[in-house]
Short mmCIF file of C-alpha atoms in Angstrom, two decimals:
data_model
loop_
_atom_site.label_atom_id
_atom_site.label_comp_id
_atom_site.label_asym_id
_atom_site.label_seq_id
_atom_site.Cartn_x
_atom_site.Cartn_y
_atom_site.Cartn_z
CA MET A 1309 1.37 34.32 43.90
CA PRO A 1310 2.26 34.80 40.66
CA SER A 1311 -1.03 37.48 38.53
CA SER A 1312 -1.18 37.76 35.14
CA SER A 1313 1.33 40.77 35.01
CA ARG A 1314 3.83 38.30 34.67
CA PHE A 1315 2.86 37.28 31.17
CA THR A 1316 4.27 41.02 30.34
CA SER A 1317 7.94 40.43 29.48
CA LYS A 1318 10.68 43.00 26.98
CA HIS A 1319 8.02 41.66 24.89
CA SER A 1320 4.95 42.93 25.31
CA ASN A 1321 3.81 44.18 22.27
CA ASP A 1322 4.13 40.71 20.64
CA ARG A 1323 2.39 39.69 24.11
CA LEU A 1324 -0.57 42.55 22.81
CA VAL A 1325 -0.38 41.79 19.57
CA ALA A 1326 -0.77 37.50 20.54
CA GLU A 1327 -3.17 38.40 22.98
CA GLY A 1328 -5.64 40.84 20.29
CA ALA A 1329 -4.94 38.03 17.38
CA LEU A 1330 -6.71 35.35 20.13
CA ASP A 1331 -9.06 37.77 21.38
CA ALA A 1332 -10.88 37.26 18.24
CA LEU A 1333 -10.66 33.91 17.98
CA ALA A 1334 -14.02 32.12 18.11
CA ASP A 1335 -12.75 29.54 20.00
CA GLY A 1336 -11.87 29.37 23.44
CA TYR A 1337 -8.22 30.21 24.22
CA VAL A 1338 -5.99 29.62 27.75
CA VAL A 1339 -2.50 30.67 28.47
CA VAL A 1340 -0.91 28.26 31.56
CA SER A 1341 1.87 29.16 32.95
CA PRO A 1342 5.19 25.20 33.71
CA SER A 1343 3.13 26.35 37.41
CA TRP A 1344 -0.19 26.52 36.08
CA TYR A 1345 -1.13 29.45 36.96
CA VAL A 1346 -3.58 31.58 34.03
CA LEU A 1347 -2.11 33.87 32.86
CA PHE A 1348 -3.92 34.84 30.09
CA GLU A 1349 -7.83 34.35 28.47
CA ASN A 1350 -9.64 35.83 25.28
CA PRO A 1351 -13.69 36.03 25.60
CA ALA A 1352 -14.45 33.41 23.76
CA SER A 1353 -12.91 31.01 26.99
CA GLU A 1354 -15.25 33.48 29.71
CA ARG A 1355 -17.88 32.33 26.83
CA MET A 1356 -18.05 28.82 26.61
CA LEU A 1357 -16.40 28.38 30.44
CA GLY A 1358 -19.01 30.12 32.36
CA ALA A 1359 -16.00 32.05 34.70
CA PRO A 1360 -15.78 36.10 33.45
CA LYS A 1361 -12.52 37.02 32.69
CA VAL A 1362 -12.13 39.79 35.55
CA GLY A 1363 -10.38 37.41 38.10
CA ARG A 1364 -8.93 34.64 36.39
CA ALA A 1365 -6.56 35.34 35.52
CA GLY A 1366 -3.24 34.71 37.82
CA ARG A 1367 -5.26 31.53 39.51
CA MET A 1368 -4.32 28.16 38.83
CA LEU A 1369 -5.48 26.51 36.30
CA TRP A 1370 -7.64 24.98 39.14
CA ASP A 1371 -8.94 26.58 40.91
CA ALA A 1372 -10.04 28.10 38.06
CA ILE A 1373 -11.33 26.79 35.90
CA PRO A 1374 -12.86 23.51 37.76
CA ALA A 1375 -13.40 21.10 35.19
CA PHE A 1376 -10.02 20.36 33.87
CA ALA A 1377 -9.52 19.22 37.76
CA GLU A 1378 -10.90 16.07 36.42
CA SER A 1379 -10.13 12.76 34.46
CA PRO A 1380 -9.82 12.42 31.68
CA ALA A 1381 -8.76 16.63 31.17
CA VAL A 1382 -5.82 16.93 34.00
CA GLU A 1383 -4.24 13.78 32.45
CA ALA A 1384 -4.16 14.77 29.73
CA LEU A 1385 -2.65 18.47 30.57
CA ARG A 1386 0.28 17.15 32.57
CA ALA A 1387 1.10 14.66 29.94
CA THR A 1388 1.81 17.45 27.19
CA MET A 1389 3.75 19.67 30.62
CA THR A 1390 5.58 16.67 31.11
CA ASP A 1391 6.11 15.61 26.98
CA ALA A 1392 4.77 18.91 25.55
CA LYS A 1393 3.30 16.17 22.88
CA PRO A 1394 -0.59 17.57 22.38
CA ARG A 1395 -3.51 16.28 23.04
CA THR A 1396 -7.55 15.90 22.34
CA PHE A 1397 -9.91 15.60 25.45
CA PRO A 1398 -13.97 16.18 25.71
CA LEU A 1399 -14.59 18.75 28.49
CA VAL A 1400 -18.83 17.97 30.05
CA MET A 1401 -19.02 21.95 31.86
CA PRO A 1402 -21.43 21.03 34.65
CA GLY A 1403 -25.16 22.96 33.73
CA ARG A 1404 -24.48 23.50 29.97
CA SER A 1405 -28.22 22.87 28.78
CA ASN A 1406 -27.34 20.33 26.33
CA HIS A 1407 -24.64 17.65 28.53
CA ILE A 1408 -23.18 18.06 25.03
CA PRO A 1409 -19.20 17.89 25.07
CA TYR A 1410 -16.82 20.55 23.79
CA ASP A 1411 -13.11 19.57 22.44
CA VAL A 1412 -9.80 20.40 24.07
CA ARG A 1413 -7.17 20.44 22.22
CA VAL A 1414 -3.54 21.00 24.72
CA THR A 1415 -0.19 22.27 23.30
CA ALA A 1416 3.23 23.17 25.19
CA ASN A 1417 3.93 26.19 24.36
CA PRO A 1418 7.42 26.89 23.31
CA SER A 1419 7.63 29.58 26.31
CA GLY A 1420 7.00 26.71 28.78
CA GLY A 1421 3.70 26.02 29.85
CA VAL A 1422 0.64 24.36 28.08
CA CYS A 1423 -1.67 26.51 25.51
CA ILE A 1424 -5.56 25.31 25.74
CA GLN A 1425 -7.45 25.39 22.74
CA VAL A 1426 -11.18 24.45 23.71
CA ARG A 1427 -14.53 25.06 20.74
CA GLU A 1428 -17.23 23.11 19.59
CA GLY A 1429 -17.10 19.36 19.30
CA ALA A 1430 -18.70 17.35 16.58
CA CYS A 1431 -22.20 16.57 18.38
CA THR A 1432 -22.83 20.07 18.77
CA THR A 1433 -27.06 20.98 18.59
CA SER A 1434 -27.86 20.78 14.72
CA ALA A 1435 -28.31 24.07 14.76
CA ALA A 1436 -24.85 25.42 15.67
CA LEU A 1437 -23.78 22.47 12.94
CA MET A 1438 -25.44 24.37 10.09
CA ASN A 1439 -24.72 28.04 10.15
CA GLY A 1440 -21.82 29.14 7.89
CA ASP A 1441 -18.99 28.02 8.75
CA ASP A 1442 -19.30 24.90 10.42
CA ALA A 1443 -21.66 23.38 8.22
CA HIS A 1444 -18.99 23.49 5.70
CA ALA A 1445 -16.94 21.31 7.65
CA GLU A 1446 -19.21 19.26 8.54
CA ALA A 1447 -19.54 17.96 4.62
CA THR A 1448 -15.85 17.54 3.80
CA SER A 1449 -15.45 15.46 6.75
CA ILE A 1450 -18.16 13.71 5.59
CA ARG A 1451 -16.79 13.50 2.15
CA ASP A 1452 -13.19 13.04 3.04
CA VAL A 1453 -14.99 9.76 5.36
CA ALA A 1454 -16.73 8.92 2.16
CA ARG A 1455 -13.72 9.08 0.17
CA ALA A 1456 -12.05 6.52 2.70
CA LEU A 1457 -14.68 3.92 2.74
CA ALA A 1458 -14.55 3.79 -0.83
CA GLU A 1459 -11.27 3.61 -1.81
CA GLU A 1460 -11.59 0.15 1.12
CA MET A 1461 -12.31 -2.71 -1.50
CA GLU A 1462 -10.77 -5.84 2.15
CA LEU A 1463 -14.08 -6.63 3.62
CA ASP A 1464 -12.35 -6.22 6.98
CA ALA A 1465 -9.69 -3.34 6.79
CA LEU A 1466 -13.37 -1.85 5.01
CA LEU A 1467 -15.39 -2.91 8.58
CA GLN A 1468 -13.10 -1.85 11.06
CA LEU A 1469 -12.45 1.60 9.05
CA ILE A 1470 -16.20 2.09 9.46
CA CYS A 1471 -16.55 1.94 13.14
CA VAL A 1472 -13.42 3.96 13.90
CA GLU A 1473 -14.28 6.67 11.01
CA ALA A 1474 -17.48 6.53 13.00
CA ALA A 1475 -16.90 6.68 16.16
CA ALA A 1476 -14.41 9.50 15.73
CA GLN A 1477 -16.71 12.13 13.70
CA CYS A 1478 -19.65 11.78 17.29
CA HIS A 1479 -17.03 11.52 19.53
CA ALA A 1480 -17.84 7.72 20.22
CA ASP A 1481 -15.99 5.63 23.31
CA GLY A 1482 -16.74 2.51 20.41
CA ALA A 1483 -17.80 1.35 17.82
CA THR A 1484 -19.30 -2.09 16.75
CA ILE A 1485 -20.78 -3.59 13.66
CA GLY A 1486 -23.09 -7.51 13.47
CA GLN A 1487 -23.81 -9.01 10.47
CA LEU A 1488 -27.07 -10.99 11.17
CA ASP A 1489 -26.24 -14.80 10.55
CA GLY A 1490 -29.79 -16.96 10.87
CA ASP A 1491 -31.39 -16.33 13.31
CA GLU A 1492 -28.42 -14.78 15.37
CA VAL A 1493 -26.14 -12.19 15.22
CA GLU A 1494 -22.45 -11.87 15.27
CA VAL A 1495 -20.08 -8.35 15.44
CA VAL A 1496 -17.48 -8.71 12.92
CA ALA A 1497 -15.68 -5.21 13.97
CA GLY A 1498 -15.15 -3.21 16.32
CA THR A 1499 -13.19 -0.62 18.49
CA GLY A 1500 -12.69 1.13 21.04
CA VAL A 1501 -14.79 -0.31 23.83
CA GLY A 1502 -16.54 -1.73 20.91
CA GLU A 1503 -13.19 -4.10 20.74
CA VAL A 1504 -13.82 -6.24 23.36
CA SER A 1505 -17.66 -7.64 22.13
CA LEU A 1506 -15.57 -8.43 18.61
CA GLY A 1507 -16.93 -11.55 18.08
CA LEU A 1508 -19.36 -12.19 19.83
CA ARG A 1509 -22.56 -13.93 19.01
CA PHE A 1510 -26.07 -13.60 20.61
CA ALA A 1511 -30.21 -14.52 18.78
CA LEU A 1512 -31.75 -11.37 17.30
CA ALA A 1513 -34.79 -12.30 18.74
CA GLY A 1514 -35.29 -8.69 21.26
CA SER A 1515 -31.99 -7.55 20.36
CA PHE A 1516 -30.47 -3.83 19.65
CA SER A 1517 -30.19 -5.24 16.12
CA GLU A 1518 -33.97 -6.44 15.64
CA ARG A 1519 -35.26 -2.97 16.43
CA ALA A 1520 -32.87 -1.51 13.38
CA PHE A 1521 -33.81 -3.86 11.67
CA THR A 1522 -37.18 -3.78 12.01
CA ALA A 1523 -37.24 0.32 12.50
CA ARG A 1524 -34.79 0.02 8.54
CA THR A 1525 -33.40 3.69 11.45
CA THR A 1526 -31.23 5.08 13.64
CA VAL A 1527 -32.72 3.72 16.95
CA ARG A 1528 -30.85 4.61 20.00
CA ALA A 1529 -30.58 3.40 23.01
CA ASP A 1530 -30.06 5.97 26.45
CA ASN A 1531 -28.37 2.88 28.61
CA TYR A 1532 -27.46 -0.33 26.55
CA MET A 1533 -26.18 -2.55 29.33
CA GLU A 1534 -29.96 -1.56 31.14
CA GLU A 1535 -32.09 -1.73 28.63
CA TYR A 1536 -30.17 -5.45 26.59
CA PRO A 1537 -29.12 -6.53 29.71
CA ALA A 1538 -28.89 -10.86 27.95
CA VAL A 1539 -27.00 -9.15 25.82
CA ALA A 1540 -24.65 -7.31 27.72
CA ALA A 1541 -23.97 -10.22 30.00
CA LEU A 1542 -23.23 -12.26 27.11
CA ARG A 1543 -19.79 -9.83 27.55
CA PRO A 1544 -19.43 -7.60 30.93
CA GLU A 1545 -16.80 -6.22 30.33
CA PHE A 1546 -18.21 -4.23 27.40
CA GLU A 1547 -19.68 -1.61 29.39
CA VAL A 1548 -21.94 0.67 27.54
CA GLY A 1549 -23.92 3.29 28.16
CA PRO A 1550 -25.67 5.51 25.76
CA ALA A 1551 -25.84 3.45 22.71
CA LEU A 1552 -26.79 4.21 19.17
CA MET A 1553 -26.90 2.18 16.38
CA VAL A 1554 -28.17 1.99 12.31
CA PRO A 1555 -28.56 -0.62 9.86
CA LEU A 1556 -26.72 -0.86 6.98
CA ILE A 1557 -28.87 -0.72 3.58
CA ALA A 1558 -27.81 -1.12 0.43
CA GLN A 1559 -29.54 -2.22 -2.56
CA ASN A 1560 -32.41 -2.97 -0.72
CA ARG A 1561 -30.38 -5.23 1.31
CA VAL A 1562 -29.96 -5.49 4.74
CA LEU A 1563 -25.80 -6.53 5.60
CA GLY A 1564 -25.93 -5.86 9.74
CA ALA A 1565 -25.97 -2.80 11.55
CA LEU A 1566 -23.47 -0.16 12.65
CA MET A 1567 -23.77 1.26 16.62
CA ILE A 1568 -21.59 3.43 17.89
CA VAL A 1569 -21.64 3.65 22.28
CA ARG A 1570 -20.95 6.02 24.78
CA ARG A 1571 -19.55 4.57 28.52
CA PRO A 1572 -21.83 5.42 31.77
CA GLY A 1573 -22.43 8.29 32.60
CA ALA A 1574 -21.27 10.07 28.91
CA PRO A 1575 -23.89 12.26 27.83
CA GLN A 1576 -26.95 11.19 24.91
CA PHE A 1577 -25.79 11.00 21.59
CA SER A 1578 -27.56 13.98 19.89
CA GLU A 1579 -29.92 14.82 17.10
CA THR A 1580 -26.80 15.47 15.00
CA ASP A 1581 -24.95 12.46 15.98
CA GLU A 1582 -28.18 10.63 14.35
CA ARG A 1583 -27.87 12.92 11.17
CA ARG A 1584 -23.95 11.82 10.91
CA THR A 1585 -24.70 7.96 11.49
CA ARG A 1586 -26.82 7.24 9.43
CA VAL A 1587 -24.80 9.81 6.05
CA ILE A 1588 -21.96 8.19 7.35
CA ALA A 1589 -24.45 4.19 6.98
CA ASP A 1590 -24.97 5.05 3.54
CA HIS A 1591 -22.00 5.36 2.37
CA ALA A 1592 -20.60 2.43 5.08
CA ALA A 1593 -23.47 0.33 3.49
CA LEU A 1594 -22.49 0.89 0.08
CA ALA A 1595 -19.16 0.17 0.00
CA MET A 1596 -19.60 -3.14 2.02
CA ARG A 1597 -21.55 -4.59 -1.29
CA LYS A 1598 -19.27 -3.42 -3.44
CA SER A 1599 -16.31 -5.12 -1.88
CA GLN A 1600 -18.32 -8.02 -1.01
CA LEU A 1601 -19.04 -7.98 -4.70
CA PHE A 1602 -15.63 -7.62 -5.40
CA GLU A 1603 -15.23 -10.13 -3.41
CA GLU A 1604 -17.26 -12.25 -5.05
CA ALA A 1605 -16.54 -11.65 -8.53
CA GLN A 1606 -12.48 -12.63 -7.03
CA GLU A 1607 -13.66 -16.23 -6.75
CA ALA A 1608 -15.18 -16.99 -9.54
CA ASN A 1609 -12.40 -15.84 -11.70
CA ARG A 1610 -10.54 -18.30 -9.34
CA ALA A 1611 -13.17 -20.66 -9.69
CA LYS A 1612 -13.29 -19.90 -13.66
CA SER A 1613 -8.80 -20.45 -13.46
CA GLU A 1614 -9.47 -23.77 -11.55
CA PHE A 1615 -11.52 -24.75 -13.56
CA MET A 1616 -10.19 -23.69 -17.49
CA ALA A 1617 -6.89 -25.48 -15.01
CA THR A 1618 -8.09 -28.16 -14.60
CA MET A 1619 -9.51 -29.05 -18.11
CA SER A 1620 -6.91 -28.07 -20.26
CA HIS A 1621 -5.20 -30.43 -17.90
CA GLU A 1622 -7.25 -33.71 -18.89
CA LEU A 1623 -7.75 -32.14 -22.26
CA ARG A 1624 -3.51 -33.35 -22.48
CA THR A 1625 -4.36 -37.28 -21.30
CA PRO A 1626 -6.15 -37.95 -25.02
CA LEU A 1627 -4.08 -36.15 -26.75
CA THR A 1628 -0.15 -37.22 -25.81
CA ALA A 1629 -2.24 -40.36 -26.80
CA LEU A 1630 -3.18 -38.81 -29.84
CA THR A 1631 0.52 -37.63 -30.65
CA GLY A 1632 2.00 -41.16 -29.81
CA TYR A 1633 0.00 -43.01 -31.46
CA GLU A 1634 0.00 -40.84 -34.93
CA GLU A 1635 4.17 -40.51 -34.46
CA LEU A 1636 3.60 -44.07 -34.91
CA LEU A 1637 1.80 -44.24 -37.68
CA VAL A 1638 4.55 -42.07 -39.36
CA ASP A 1639 6.96 -44.00 -38.24
CA GLU A 1640 4.26 -47.44 -40.32
CA VAL A 1641 5.09 -48.92 -36.88
CA PHE A 1642 1.61 -50.80 -37.86
CA GLY A 1643 2.65 -51.49 -41.50
CA PRO A 1644 3.69 -49.07 -44.53
CA LEU A 1645 1.43 -46.34 -45.83
CA THR A 1646 0.29 -45.20 -49.07
CA GLU A 1647 0.66 -41.40 -49.21
CA GLN A 1648 -3.26 -40.03 -48.96
CA GLN A 1649 -3.08 -41.60 -45.51
CA LEU A 1650 0.36 -40.29 -44.62
CA GLY A 1651 -0.73 -36.68 -46.36
CA ALA A 1652 -4.10 -36.97 -43.61
CA VAL A 1653 -1.76 -38.23 -40.90
CA GLU A 1654 0.05 -35.25 -41.52
CA ARG A 1655 -3.05 -33.22 -41.33
CA MET A 1656 -3.81 -35.08 -38.63
CA ARG A 1657 -0.71 -34.30 -36.32
CA THR A 1658 -0.80 -30.62 -37.22
CA SER A 1659 -4.89 -30.57 -35.93
CA THR A 1660 -2.69 -32.52 -32.75
CA GLU A 1661 0.10 -28.99 -32.74
CA LEU A 1662 -2.50 -25.98 -32.44
CA LEU A 1663 -4.98 -28.01 -29.62
CA THR A 1664 -1.41 -28.14 -27.23
CA VAL A 1665 -0.42 -24.12 -28.89
CA ILE A 1666 -4.60 -23.84 -27.50
CA ILE A 1667 -4.28 -26.11 -24.32
CA ASP A 1668 -0.88 -24.38 -23.30
CA GLU A 1669 -1.67 -20.94 -23.33
CA ILE A 1670 -4.78 -21.80 -21.12
CA LEU A 1671 -2.57 -23.77 -18.93
CA THR A 1672 -0.01 -20.21 -18.38
CA PHE A 1673 -3.01 -18.52 -18.41
CA SER A 1674 -4.06 -20.06 -15.36
CA ARG A 1675 0.27 -20.47 -13.53
CA LEU A 1676 -0.06 -16.03 -14.58
CA GLU A 1677 -3.72 -16.00 -12.64
CA ALA A 1678 -2.62 -17.73 -9.75
CA GLY A 1679 0.49 -16.46 -8.90
CA GLU A 1680 2.76 -20.01 -10.44
CA GLU A 1681 4.97 -19.39 -13.01
CA PRO A 1682 8.22 -19.42 -12.05
CA VAL A 1683 11.10 -16.76 -13.39
CA ARG A 1684 14.44 -19.98 -14.12
CA PRO A 1685 17.47 -16.25 -15.35
CA ARG A 1686 20.67 -17.44 -16.50
CA THR A 1687 22.91 -16.15 -18.30
CA CYS A 1688 22.19 -16.58 -22.45
CA THR A 1689 22.58 -14.38 -25.23
CA ALA A 1690 20.27 -12.32 -27.37
CA GLN A 1691 21.41 -13.88 -30.87
CA GLU A 1692 20.39 -17.56 -29.41
CA ILE A 1693 17.36 -16.99 -27.76
CA LEU A 1694 15.87 -15.24 -31.64
CA ARG A 1695 17.31 -17.86 -33.65
CA ALA A 1696 15.51 -20.36 -31.24
CA ALA A 1697 12.04 -17.92 -31.80
CA ALA A 1698 12.86 -18.10 -35.98
CA ALA A 1699 13.28 -21.96 -35.89
CA VAL A 1700 9.13 -21.99 -34.06
CA LEU A 1701 8.31 -19.55 -36.08
CA GLU A 1702 9.89 -20.80 -39.70
CA PRO A 1703 7.36 -22.85 -40.52
CA LEU A 1704 4.37 -21.12 -39.86
CA THR A 1705 5.36 -18.26 -42.44
CA LEU A 1706 5.87 -21.20 -45.22
CA PRO A 1707 2.17 -21.94 -46.56
CA LYS A 1708 1.77 -18.37 -46.11
CA ARG A 1709 5.25 -17.91 -47.95
CA LEU A 1710 6.57 -14.71 -46.18
CA ASP A 1711 9.67 -13.56 -45.60
CA LEU A 1712 11.24 -14.37 -41.99
CA VAL A 1713 14.57 -11.81 -41.53
CA LEU A 1714 16.34 -13.11 -39.65
CA LEU A 1715 18.72 -9.06 -38.03
CA LEU A 1716 21.33 -9.86 -35.26
CA PRO A 1717 24.47 -7.39 -34.19
CA ASP A 1718 27.66 -9.55 -35.09
CA THR A 1719 28.76 -8.73 -30.94
CA PRO A 1720 26.43 -11.58 -28.12
CA ILE A 1721 24.64 -9.25 -26.30
CA GLU A 1722 25.26 -11.22 -23.35
CA LEU A 1723 22.05 -10.67 -20.76
CA PHE A 1724 20.80 -12.72 -17.39
CA THR A 1725 16.63 -13.42 -18.04
CA ASP A 1726 14.94 -17.02 -18.43
CA PRO A 1727 15.99 -16.65 -21.72
CA ASP A 1728 12.55 -19.46 -22.52
CA MET A 1729 10.22 -16.85 -20.72
CA VAL A 1730 11.76 -14.39 -23.48
CA ARG A 1731 12.10 -17.20 -26.27
CA ARG A 1732 7.63 -17.89 -25.56
CA ILE A 1733 7.10 -14.74 -25.38
CA LEU A 1734 8.65 -13.78 -28.90
CA VAL A 1735 6.50 -17.16 -30.42
CA ASN A 1736 3.48 -15.17 -29.06
CA LEU A 1737 4.21 -11.53 -30.76
CA GLY A 1738 6.32 -13.24 -34.47
CA ALA A 1739 2.87 -16.05 -33.99
CA ASN A 1740 0.90 -13.36 -34.37
CA ALA A 1741 2.51 -11.12 -36.10
CA VAL A 1742 1.95 -14.21 -38.90
CA LYS A 1743 -1.27 -14.61 -38.66
CA PHE A 1744 -2.20 -11.03 -39.03
CA THR A 1745 0.10 -11.03 -42.16
CA ASP A 1746 -1.19 -12.17 -46.00
CA SER A 1747 1.88 -11.36 -48.10
CA GLY A 1748 5.45 -9.70 -46.96
CA LEU A 1749 8.39 -10.53 -44.41
CA VAL A 1750 8.57 -10.71 -40.75
CA GLU A 1751 11.03 -9.26 -39.32
CA LEU A 1752 12.84 -10.09 -36.21
CA SER A 1753 15.91 -7.73 -34.13
CA VAL A 1754 17.81 -6.96 -31.06
CA ALA A 1755 19.51 -4.57 -29.34
CA CYS A 1756 20.44 -2.65 -26.64
CA GLN A 1757 19.72 0.36 -24.99
CA SER A 1758 20.40 1.56 -21.32
CA GLY A 1759 20.68 -1.13 -19.27
CA ALA A 1760 17.69 -3.34 -21.19
CA VAL A 1761 17.59 -5.59 -23.94
CA ARG A 1762 15.16 -4.51 -26.92
CA PHE A 1763 13.56 -7.91 -28.98
CA ALA A 1764 11.05 -6.22 -31.61
CA VAL A 1765 9.49 -8.21 -33.09
CA ARG A 1766 7.70 -6.14 -37.11
CA ASP A 1767 5.15 -7.07 -39.58
CA THR A 1768 3.58 -5.55 -43.12
CA GLY A 1769 0.24 -7.19 -41.84
CA ILE A 1770 -2.99 -5.57 -41.67
CA GLY A 1771 -1.47 -3.04 -38.62
CA ILE A 1772 -4.26 -2.02 -36.40
CA ALA A 1773 -5.91 1.44 -35.42
CA GLU A 1774 -5.10 4.14 -32.76
CA HIS A 1775 -8.40 3.45 -30.85
CA ASP A 1776 -7.54 -0.68 -30.58
CA LEU A 1777 -4.34 -0.38 -28.61
CA PRO A 1778 -5.55 0.06 -25.46
CA ARG A 1779 -7.46 -2.97 -26.23
CA LEU A 1780 -4.46 -4.95 -27.06
CA PHE A 1781 -3.13 -6.57 -24.13
CA ARG A 1782 -6.84 -7.53 -22.68
CA PRO A 1783 -7.55 -11.60 -21.70
CA PHE A 1784 -9.77 -13.29 -24.38
CA THR A 1785 -10.08 -10.31 -26.49
CA GLN A 1786 -10.10 -10.44 -30.40
CA LEU A 1787 -10.35 -6.52 -32.21
CA ASP A 1788 -12.61 -6.93 -35.10
CA SER A 1789 -15.19 -10.77 -34.51
CA GLY A 1790 -14.24 -11.73 -37.92
CA PHE A 1791 -10.24 -11.78 -37.69
CA THR A 1792 -11.76 -14.25 -34.52
CA ARG A 1793 -13.72 -16.10 -36.62
CA ARG A 1794 -11.19 -16.54 -40.09
CA HIS A 1795 -8.08 -16.10 -38.20
CA GLY A 1796 -8.71 -18.17 -35.13
CA GLY A 1797 -6.72 -18.26 -31.55
CA THR A 1798 -7.51 -17.90 -27.68
CA GLY A 1799 -6.87 -14.83 -27.63
CA LEU A 1800 -4.44 -14.95 -24.69
CA GLY A 1801 -1.44 -14.67 -26.31
CA LEU A 1802 -0.90 -10.56 -26.47
CA PHE A 1803 -2.29 -11.02 -22.55
CA ILE A 1804 0.02 -13.29 -21.86
CA SER A 1805 3.13 -12.22 -22.97
CA GLN A 1806 2.18 -8.64 -21.27
CA ARG A 1807 2.03 -10.72 -18.58
CA LEU A 1808 5.23 -12.66 -19.10
CA ALA A 1809 7.03 -9.39 -19.56
CA VAL A 1810 6.59 -7.34 -16.19
CA LEU A 1811 7.09 -11.28 -14.73
CA LEU A 1812 10.93 -10.42 -16.11
CA GLY A 1813 11.29 -6.72 -14.90
CA GLY A 1814 10.30 -5.39 -18.46
CA THR A 1815 7.64 -4.43 -20.54
CA ILE A 1816 6.16 -5.23 -24.43
CA GLU A 1817 5.88 -1.77 -26.50
CA VAL A 1818 3.70 -1.08 -29.24
CA ASP A 1819 3.96 1.08 -32.68
CA SER A 1820 0.68 0.13 -35.42
CA THR A 1821 0.20 1.93 -38.60
CA LEU A 1822 -3.29 1.02 -39.93
CA GLY A 1823 -2.77 -0.97 -43.38
CA GLU A 1824 0.95 -0.24 -43.79
CA GLY A 1825 1.57 -3.27 -40.03
CA SER A 1826 3.01 -3.14 -36.98
CA VAL A 1827 6.27 -3.50 -35.10
CA PHE A 1828 6.64 -5.39 -31.21
CA THR A 1829 8.90 -4.69 -28.49
CA LEU A 1830 9.79 -6.47 -26.55
CA VAL A 1831 11.89 -4.72 -23.23
CA VAL A 1832 13.98 -6.52 -20.52
CA PRO A 1833 16.70 -5.68 -18.35
CA ARG A 1834 20.32 -7.26 -19.42
CA GLU A 1835 19.54 -8.47 -15.62
CA THR A 1836 16.25 -9.98 -13.81
CA VAL A 1837 16.37 -9.53 -10.78
CA SER A 1838 13.60 -13.39 -9.44
CA GLU A 1839 13.73 -16.13 -8.10
#
């Protein structure tokens, strides 16, 4: 029969060092040969596994520690011996006063066999948790859970994450979340054995959930299936023994209830489990409320965008009619007009064109918000794009007597992009430059740099303070209410321009000095890859 002497080899010094290191550890360690003989164990394993060290080495593992011959331990041990993959499982030692399982991790040894590590589990007594490193480890673990919950914004994914983390923290076999719907409760998330109850609806009255909602604190069931047979009968496959349930409350609103469960015959949940579940529930409820508010805000934003798009379309119908009648009047279809009448019609046309621009901005904004703004790239030249933009901007500069300067290189700059979208961006930037420039010039130029084309719009206007630059591209934002009243506009121009630039694979850069003017540079790749 093999004995502990088989562990001694030509590497005996290394073995002595290894045994000495293991002897000093708080966790229990048992080293097993490929033939399932115990080669070595440290003093901590003697304390945890309840057998003297003397006489255990050299015996078959199953005889020396019978608990390892029971499921799920034996399956995990044999599987790791076969495929060398590490595994973990709970281990309940007979006669252990608190009936709380150890955490066991089994790993393969390089020389063959396996190493079994036994440690106090997450579900230990509160006294054991609250000393030294264990307390710090628990706090760190809960903090990691809170961070993970706070980072998840999508509600369904958040509910699933809450179940997974709660079950893991308390070594439960599963978890569920129920939400109140009138006088019924619906199971909206589940993990482990709780997955089979997804979609289950049951009456609130007399249920485990009602106890939690009424108490507004953690409640327990020693045997869920026996205590709540009516609900258990709705899903017979939901086989549950011990259960803990805690309400999810945020801002004094009950959002639902979290239940963690173990299979029939498993150890009861401890006070530590209750404490951990309450802490997780507090973080989970806040995260759920944040996620709900986020989804409500998104829905409100969608409704706003749909309303704006609908109203813009409704406004365009009468506006188109007005534009048509203005053209008929200008062409004197209904008879000759006096000079005074022609002046009035021209002012009407200017106002109509301004209104058309505003409506177009709102429609573009709505399409961008809905992700429906198409990009249609084709081969073109930067020169033709700038000339088209200058043709639109020139009439805007005349009333203010501004010089419109167009700097074009002699060599054509070819690029594959959406020229209409680029022109729209440059017109937006140029119109802003004209709007905020009372004297001097507005200059348009273009240059190539590192596979990109840089379109620059420079003005000699009022400039922008450095602290205002981060707010430039926010929708419906003007940097100063006085500017809004004086210059008008929706506050959408720069926001739309930046979003269109992103669709083209580019960006907009800003360089400005207060009182001296600004340079807005549209940078787009020479080849836009898009539908």
